Each structure stands twice: as structure tokens, then as C-alpha cells.
Short mmCIF file of C-alpha atoms in Angstrom, two decimals:
data_model
loop_
_atom_site.label_atom_id
_atom_site.label_comp_id
_atom_site.label_asym_id
_atom_site.label_seq_id
_atom_site.Cartn_x
_atom_site.Cartn_y
_atom_site.Cartn_z
CA UNK A 1 16.40 -7.36 7.50
CA UNK A 2 17.27 -10.69 9.06
CA UNK A 3 14.75 -13.52 9.55
CA UNK A 4 13.99 -14.60 13.11
CA UNK A 5 16.61 -16.90 14.72
CA UNK A 6 15.95 -20.59 14.11
CA UNK A 7 16.90 -21.92 17.55
CA UNK A 8 14.02 -21.46 19.96
CA UNK A 9 14.75 -20.37 23.52
CA UNK A 10 14.57 -23.07 26.18
CA UNK A 11 14.09 -23.35 29.92
CA UNK A 12 17.87 -23.62 30.18
CA UNK A 13 18.27 -20.15 28.66
CA UNK A 14 15.93 -18.68 31.26
CA UNK A 15 17.60 -20.73 33.98
CA UNK A 16 21.04 -19.36 33.10
CA UNK A 17 19.74 -15.79 32.79
CA UNK A 18 17.96 -15.89 36.15
CA UNK A 19 20.45 -17.99 38.08
CA UNK A 20 17.92 -20.61 39.24
CA UNK A 21 17.31 -24.22 38.27
CA UNK A 22 15.30 -25.28 35.21
CA UNK A 23 12.80 -26.97 37.53
CA UNK A 24 12.24 -23.70 39.38
CA UNK A 25 11.86 -21.85 36.10
CA UNK A 26 9.27 -24.39 34.99
CA UNK A 27 7.32 -23.99 38.25
CA UNK A 28 7.29 -20.21 37.94
CA UNK A 29 6.22 -20.14 34.30
CA UNK A 30 3.51 -22.75 34.90
CA UNK A 31 2.48 -20.93 38.08
CA UNK A 32 2.85 -24.19 40.00
CA UNK A 33 4.61 -25.10 43.24
CA UNK A 34 5.95 -23.09 46.16
CA UNK A 35 8.39 -20.45 44.90
CA UNK A 36 9.36 -17.29 46.76
CA UNK A 37 8.17 -13.93 45.44
CA UNK A 38 11.74 -12.76 44.86
CA UNK A 39 12.63 -15.85 42.82
CA UNK A 40 9.37 -15.64 40.89
CA UNK A 41 10.10 -12.01 39.97
CA UNK A 42 13.67 -12.85 38.97
CA UNK A 43 12.51 -15.63 36.62
CA UNK A 44 9.68 -13.59 35.11
CA UNK A 45 11.98 -10.65 34.42
CA UNK A 46 14.58 -12.91 32.80
CA UNK A 47 11.95 -14.57 30.61
CA UNK A 48 10.54 -11.19 29.59
CA UNK A 49 13.97 -9.80 28.79
CA UNK A 50 14.84 -12.80 26.61
CA UNK A 51 11.44 -12.97 24.93
CA UNK A 52 10.88 -16.53 26.16
CA UNK A 53 7.35 -17.93 25.80
CA UNK A 54 6.49 -21.37 27.25
CA UNK A 55 5.25 -24.08 24.90
CA UNK A 56 1.70 -25.20 25.70
CA UNK A 57 1.78 -28.05 23.19
CA UNK A 58 2.53 -31.01 25.42
CA UNK A 59 4.22 -34.41 25.08
CA UNK A 60 5.07 -35.73 21.63
CA UNK A 61 3.78 -32.56 20.01
CA UNK A 62 6.19 -30.34 21.91
CA UNK A 63 8.42 -29.68 18.91
CA UNK A 64 5.53 -29.11 16.50
CA UNK A 65 3.48 -26.08 15.56
CA UNK A 66 -0.25 -25.74 15.17
CA UNK A 67 -1.80 -24.58 11.89
CA UNK A 68 -2.87 -21.25 13.39
CA UNK A 69 -1.75 -17.78 12.31
CA UNK A 70 -1.83 -15.29 15.19
CA UNK A 71 -3.36 -12.01 14.01
CA UNK A 72 -2.88 -9.16 16.50
CA UNK A 73 -4.81 -5.95 15.85
CA UNK A 74 -5.65 -2.91 17.99
CA UNK A 75 -9.43 -2.80 17.53
CA UNK A 76 -12.55 -4.46 16.17
CA UNK A 77 -14.82 -1.55 17.07
CA UNK A 78 -14.20 0.45 13.90
CA UNK A 79 -14.55 -0.58 10.25
CA UNK A 80 -10.85 -0.61 9.39
CA UNK A 81 -9.56 -3.94 10.67
CA UNK A 82 -12.45 -6.22 9.64
CA UNK A 83 -11.44 -5.54 6.02
CA UNK A 84 -7.86 -6.54 6.84
CA UNK A 85 -9.12 -9.73 8.47
CA UNK A 86 -11.24 -10.46 5.40
CA UNK A 87 -8.16 -10.25 3.17
CA UNK A 88 -6.18 -12.53 5.50
CA UNK A 89 -8.96 -15.10 5.72
CA UNK A 90 -9.53 -15.20 1.96
CA UNK A 91 -5.87 -15.79 1.19
CA UNK A 92 -5.38 -18.48 3.84
CA UNK A 93 -8.55 -20.36 2.87
CA UNK A 94 -6.81 -22.89 0.64
CA UNK A 95 -3.63 -23.28 2.69
CA UNK A 96 -4.76 -25.27 5.72
CA UNK A 97 -3.75 -22.33 7.94
CA UNK A 98 -6.35 -20.65 10.12
CA UNK A 99 -6.21 -17.09 11.50
CA UNK A 100 -6.92 -16.53 15.18
CA UNK A 101 -7.39 -12.94 16.35
CA UNK A 102 -6.22 -11.04 19.43
CA UNK A 103 -7.17 -7.42 20.18
CA UNK A 104 -4.88 -4.98 22.04
CA UNK A 105 -7.02 -1.80 22.32
CA UNK A 106 -3.86 0.15 21.37
CA UNK A 107 -2.39 -0.74 24.79
CA UNK A 108 1.28 -1.77 25.00
CA UNK A 109 0.78 -4.03 28.01
CA UNK A 110 -2.21 -5.74 26.42
CA UNK A 111 -0.21 -6.42 23.24
CA UNK A 112 2.43 -8.12 25.40
CA UNK A 113 -0.24 -10.25 27.07
CA UNK A 114 -1.91 -11.22 23.78
CA UNK A 115 1.41 -12.15 22.18
CA UNK A 116 2.50 -14.18 25.19
CA UNK A 117 -0.69 -16.24 25.15
CA UNK A 118 -0.79 -16.70 21.39
CA UNK A 119 2.88 -17.61 21.00
CA UNK A 120 2.65 -20.14 23.81
CA UNK A 121 0.47 -22.25 21.48
CA UNK A 122 3.26 -22.21 18.87
CA UNK A 123 1.39 -20.75 15.87
CA UNK A 124 2.86 -21.02 12.39
CA UNK A 125 3.12 -17.28 11.92
CA UNK A 126 2.21 -13.85 13.27
CA UNK A 127 0.50 -10.95 11.52
CA UNK A 128 0.58 -7.89 13.77
CA UNK A 129 -0.51 -4.28 13.28
CA UNK A 130 2.16 -1.61 13.38
CA UNK A 131 5.93 -1.39 13.61
CA UNK A 132 6.14 -0.02 17.16
CA UNK A 133 6.16 -2.51 20.04
CA UNK A 134 7.48 -2.69 23.57
CA UNK A 135 10.88 -4.28 24.20
CA UNK A 136 9.15 -7.34 25.62
CA UNK A 137 6.85 -7.76 22.61
CA UNK A 138 9.71 -7.24 20.19
CA UNK A 139 11.83 -9.81 22.02
CA UNK A 140 9.03 -12.40 21.85
CA UNK A 141 8.52 -11.78 18.14
CA UNK A 142 12.23 -11.98 17.34
CA UNK A 143 12.63 -15.23 19.29
CA UNK A 144 9.47 -16.89 17.96
CA UNK A 145 11.27 -18.61 15.07
CA UNK A 146 8.31 -18.12 12.74
CA UNK A 147 7.45 -15.60 10.00
CA UNK A 148 6.34 -12.27 11.48
CA UNK A 149 4.57 -9.79 9.21
CA UNK A 150 3.91 -6.30 10.56
CA UNK A 151 1.05 -4.64 8.71
CA UNK A 152 -0.54 -1.24 7.97
CA UNK A 153 2.75 0.71 8.02
CA UNK A 154 6.13 0.81 6.29
CA UNK A 155 7.59 3.91 7.99
CA UNK A 156 10.17 2.07 10.09
CA UNK A 157 12.16 -1.16 10.35
CA UNK A 158 10.30 -4.47 10.54
CA UNK A 159 11.33 -7.38 12.71
CA UNK A 160 10.96 -9.77 9.77
CA UNK A 161 8.66 -8.39 7.05
CA UNK A 162 6.10 -5.62 6.64
CA UNK A 163 3.34 -4.57 4.27
CA UNK A 164 1.33 -1.36 4.27
CA UNK A 165 1.37 2.26 3.21
CA UNK A 166 3.63 5.12 4.23
CA UNK A 167 1.48 7.20 6.55
CA UNK A 168 3.88 10.11 6.34
CA UNK A 169 3.43 10.03 2.59
CA UNK A 170 -0.36 9.86 3.01
CA UNK A 171 -0.29 12.98 5.21
CA UNK A 172 1.93 14.75 2.71
CA UNK A 173 -0.34 13.87 -0.22
CA UNK A 174 -3.41 15.22 1.56
CA UNK A 175 -1.62 18.43 2.57
CA UNK A 176 -0.53 19.01 -1.02
CA UNK A 177 -4.14 18.75 -2.22
CA UNK A 178 -5.39 21.14 0.46
CA UNK A 179 -2.65 23.67 -0.28
CA UNK A 180 -3.32 23.39 -4.01
CA UNK A 181 -7.01 24.11 -3.43
CA UNK A 182 -6.11 27.41 -1.76
CA UNK A 183 -6.98 26.73 1.89
CA UNK A 184 -5.02 28.68 4.53
CA UNK A 185 -6.68 28.23 7.94
CA UNK A 186 -6.60 24.51 8.63
CA UNK A 187 -7.82 22.63 11.67
CA UNK A 188 -6.93 19.04 12.55
CA UNK A 189 -8.91 16.54 14.61
CA UNK A 190 -7.76 13.04 15.51
CA UNK A 191 -7.02 10.33 18.04
CA UNK A 192 -4.47 10.58 20.84
CA UNK A 193 -1.14 10.29 19.06
CA UNK A 194 0.94 8.35 21.62
CA UNK A 195 -1.34 5.33 21.19
CA UNK A 196 -2.02 5.56 17.44
CA UNK A 197 1.42 5.66 15.80
CA UNK A 198 0.04 5.62 12.27
CA UNK A 199 -2.17 8.66 12.90
CA UNK A 200 0.86 10.39 14.41
CA UNK A 201 2.93 9.73 11.30
CA UNK A 202 0.17 11.08 9.04
CA UNK A 203 0.01 14.19 11.20
CA UNK A 204 3.78 14.60 10.94
CA UNK A 205 3.73 14.31 7.14
CA UNK A 206 0.74 16.66 6.98
CA UNK A 207 2.14 19.43 9.19
CA UNK A 208 5.63 19.31 7.66
CA UNK A 209 4.19 19.79 4.18
CA UNK A 210 2.04 22.69 5.37
CA UNK A 211 5.06 24.26 7.06
CA UNK A 212 7.04 24.18 3.81
CA UNK A 213 4.22 26.23 2.27
CA UNK A 214 4.30 28.70 5.16
CA UNK A 215 1.07 27.42 6.73
CA UNK A 216 0.64 26.54 10.41
CA UNK A 217 -2.20 24.48 11.87
CA UNK A 218 -4.80 26.99 13.04
CA UNK A 219 -6.33 24.64 15.64
CA UNK A 220 -6.10 21.00 16.66
CA UNK A 221 -7.99 18.63 18.90
CA UNK A 222 -7.29 15.06 20.00
CA UNK A 223 -9.46 12.49 21.75
CA UNK A 224 -9.36 9.01 23.24
CA UNK A 225 -12.00 6.51 22.24
CA UNK A 226 -13.65 5.00 19.20
CA UNK A 227 -14.14 6.66 15.84
CA UNK A 228 -17.69 7.88 16.28
CA UNK A 229 -20.03 10.18 14.36
CA UNK A 230 -21.10 11.83 17.61
CA UNK A 231 -17.49 12.60 18.53
CA UNK A 232 -16.93 14.18 15.12
CA UNK A 233 -19.95 16.45 15.55
CA UNK A 234 -18.88 17.43 19.05
CA UNK A 235 -15.28 18.19 18.10
CA UNK A 236 -16.28 20.17 15.00
CA UNK A 237 -18.68 22.33 16.98
CA UNK A 238 -16.03 23.01 19.63
CA UNK A 239 -13.37 23.88 17.05
CA UNK A 240 -15.61 26.33 15.19
CA UNK A 241 -16.48 28.03 18.47
CA UNK A 242 -12.77 28.38 19.31
CA UNK A 243 -11.51 29.20 15.83
CA UNK A 244 -14.40 30.46 13.69
CA UNK A 245 -12.17 31.49 10.76
CA UNK A 246 -10.96 27.96 9.87
CA UNK A 247 -11.55 27.17 6.21
CA UNK A 248 -10.56 23.48 6.23
CA UNK A 249 -10.92 20.57 8.66
CA UNK A 250 -8.74 17.47 8.32
CA UNK A 251 -9.88 14.44 10.35
CA UNK A 252 -7.66 11.46 11.18
CA UNK A 253 -10.44 9.05 10.18
CA UNK A 254 -13.61 9.04 8.13
CA UNK A 255 -16.04 8.40 10.99
CA UNK A 256 -15.31 11.61 12.86
CA UNK A 257 -15.05 13.34 9.48
CA UNK A 258 -18.56 12.18 8.64
CA UNK A 259 -19.78 13.53 11.99
CA UNK A 260 -18.15 16.86 11.19
CA UNK A 261 -19.77 16.96 7.75
CA UNK A 262 -23.24 16.25 9.16
CA UNK A 263 -22.81 18.99 11.76
CA UNK A 264 -21.77 21.58 9.18
CA UNK A 265 -24.62 20.72 6.80
CA UNK A 266 -27.10 20.83 9.69
CA UNK A 267 -25.89 24.36 10.51
CA UNK A 268 -26.27 25.47 6.90
CA UNK A 269 -22.53 25.90 6.33
CA UNK A 270 -21.51 25.54 2.70
CA UNK A 271 -19.13 22.59 2.19
CA UNK A 272 -16.65 23.12 0.61
CA UNK A 273 -17.51 26.77 -0.21
CA UNK A 274 -17.00 28.00 3.35
CA UNK A 275 -15.21 25.03 4.89
CA UNK A 276 -13.52 22.11 3.17
CA UNK A 277 -13.24 18.66 4.76
CA UNK A 278 -11.20 15.48 4.41
CA UNK A 279 -10.89 12.22 6.34
CA UNK A 280 -8.85 9.03 6.07
CA UNK A 281 -9.53 5.33 5.45
CA UNK A 282 -11.95 5.30 2.49
CA UNK A 283 -14.77 3.64 4.44
CA UNK A 284 -17.41 2.48 1.93
CA UNK A 285 -20.22 2.67 4.49
CA UNK A 286 -20.07 6.47 4.22
CA UNK A 287 -20.91 6.51 0.50
CA UNK A 288 -24.50 7.33 1.47
CA UNK A 289 -23.65 10.70 3.05
CA UNK A 290 -25.27 13.84 1.59
CA UNK A 291 -21.84 14.70 0.17
CA UNK A 292 -19.00 12.33 -0.58
CA UNK A 293 -16.20 12.99 1.91
CA UNK A 294 -12.70 13.53 0.55
CA UNK A 295 -10.59 10.68 1.92
CA UNK A 296 -7.76 8.26 1.28
CA UNK A 297 -7.98 4.51 0.83
CA UNK A 298 -5.28 2.79 2.91
CA UNK A 299 -5.47 -0.52 0.92
CA UNK A 300 -6.72 -2.47 3.94
CA UNK A 301 -7.94 -5.64 2.24
CA UNK A 302 -4.89 -5.77 -0.02
CA UNK A 303 -2.67 -5.45 3.05
CA UNK A 304 -4.37 -8.45 4.65
CA UNK A 305 -4.10 -10.51 1.47
CA UNK A 306 -0.42 -9.66 0.97
CA UNK A 307 0.50 -10.43 4.59
CA UNK A 308 -1.20 -13.82 4.40
CA UNK A 309 0.50 -14.46 1.05
CA UNK A 310 3.90 -13.83 2.64
CA UNK A 311 3.31 -16.45 5.30
CA UNK A 312 1.83 -18.93 2.82
CA UNK A 313 4.90 -18.52 0.58
CA UNK A 314 7.20 -18.99 3.56
CA UNK A 315 5.82 -22.49 4.12
CA UNK A 316 5.37 -23.39 0.46
CA UNK A 317 8.62 -22.06 -1.01
CA UNK A 318 10.91 -21.08 1.88
CA UNK A 319 11.74 -17.87 3.77
CA UNK A 320 13.46 -16.22 0.79
CA UNK A 321 10.49 -16.54 -1.57
CA UNK A 322 8.85 -13.17 -0.84
CA UNK A 323 9.72 -9.50 -0.45
CA UNK A 324 10.33 -8.41 3.14
CA UNK A 325 8.96 -4.89 2.61
CA UNK A 326 5.91 -4.23 0.44
CA UNK A 327 4.76 -0.62 0.17
CA UNK A 328 1.30 -0.04 -1.28
CA UNK A 329 0.19 3.32 -2.61
CA UNK A 330 -2.64 5.12 -0.77
CA UNK A 331 -5.43 6.16 -3.13
CA UNK A 332 -6.72 9.72 -2.79
CA UNK A 333 -10.45 10.28 -3.41
CA UNK A 334 -11.28 13.99 -3.68
CA UNK A 335 -15.02 13.43 -3.14
CA UNK A 336 -17.21 16.54 -2.93
CA UNK A 337 -15.77 18.26 0.14
CA UNK A 338 -12.31 19.42 -0.93
CA UNK A 339 -12.24 21.13 -4.32
CA UNK A 340 -14.05 24.46 -4.62
CA UNK A 341 -15.92 24.76 -7.90
#
């Protein structure tokens, strides 16, 4: 894993790549002056391909960086990422560095837009969720010349450094517990996989482990949208109507899992006697449920603290002062919905 290149891209690089003058490049990127549509497109495509981001720090500060750390996450609407942000903020508190947050809504094009705007202010580092990015986003991150820490996942190859859990391992661990408890007819409910790469990897680890034991998923359902109790109730009802003989339901997150649990208890279904349940994330807010949901803690706050520590060490002790890949171990909590007594 190589650190980002030290020489930042310049207008000249974009000029040479697009075949127009530096002045024209400057006009296009500042959206100033009269430039033809064809030339504008040519310059924008060259800049995107190179990963060039204009510097919004003007005059004598042009070669400097601000004391901001760009934190790019997919959502603030669930309870997962606020814990990550808490860990980042706590660790940076005494460093003089300040986190500033951008939200992508799991959209590739929005991640590109957020990165472009944030990097144009020349932050001192980037903490970004996930290892999968578009070519344009990856180019910007590689050319930024600052520490880049990708968080929440270690199943892949980071641009600079990463910290998180192995989601494939998490899926495998949960499948092993379910198999060991004797369940055979298993249903899965989760978010749309193309947008949520970490949920996809958990599903891959989960289904591969089941397959080795000769078990196929009996039913599955995917949705777009937030992790809501109402959605969990709705999906659980629909799955039981389609596949009434399921004996276990695995949810990609705790919120829809909690909705499923409430629906089953409301219908008088014995959990886990008739149907076992498990979620993912270890959300403390759900500790007040009638039964404690089996789940897995993804080490969210620790991930935030470790990512911030990496960047702080970069500036205090140099780029070789920290590990470039830190894998944390997910913690399985069996709760009261998995093991049959």
C-alpha cells in the first residue's frame, strides 16, 4: 500500500491533458468567462480523469492546508454513523484538527460531488466510509496528497489506509451460530446490495457458510430506504405470508430486525421457539425491547477513534508511524432471540 503522491496536480497538468491553455482551464474550473461547451466538456473530463480539484484557498495561503478533516459518510438518518463521528471528534479534540462532515446517501455521484467540494478547501486529511468508490472519486483521493483513511471495512484494498471489520467474516460468524443452533429454513432481509457494499459482503459470507452446510436461503427480500421499524414489520409479515415455514430471520441491520421482532411478538409467535432472529450493528437504543435481539457489534466508535488516531499520528510522527490496515473483531451478542432453550 503506497501513500498518496506528494506532488499535487496543477492547472498545467489539466492543460496538457485537455490540450487547452492554463487560462482556459482556470476559466472552466472557476465557471468564469466565455468558453465554448465543447472546450468546457473537454477540460472537465480531463480534470475528472486526473482527479484534479481546484484550490479554493487564495493568495498567500494557496500552498497551505486548513485544519479540517473531511469526513464522508453515507447517512446520518440511522444510528450507526453518529457513533463513528463521536469517536472521530473525541480523538481529534486535543489535536487542533476539526472534522467536517459530508453525506453521500450511498450515491456514487453524490460522493464525487462531496469529495470535490471538500478537497477544494485543502483539508488536512480524509476519513471516508467504505473501500468502493467511482474512478473519479478514487482519482481525487489518490491525488489529494493527504492521509486518506477508509473506514468500516477491510475486505479490499485501501487507497492509503483502512480500519474496520471484515463484513464477510461477520456474515460467516452469524451463519455458524445459526447453523449450530439447528435452524434450517432461513430468510434474509436487507438493504439493496448494489448501494450498500458492506451489507453485500455480509450476505456473501453468510450464504457461502450456509451453502457449505448444505443450506440454501429459503426466502430473501431487499429494500431501498432508511432502517425503519415499520419497514421491518412490513417485510417480516410479507415473508411469512410467502414462506410460512421459515424458522429463522436474519436482518441486515438491527432496526428492521427490531420491527420484525415486534411483529412476531404481536402475532403471538414464540421467539426463538418457532422463529429465531438476528440483526447487525449492536444498537444500544434497542436494549429496551421485550426481548434482546441477537446482533453483532461492528466496533463503530472504535473505528472512528482509530481513524482519527491515524491522521493525528501522520502529522505528529510522520506517514510511517501507524498501521495502514487495522482489522477489528466484530463482537457477537446472542441476546434472547437465537438460542433455543
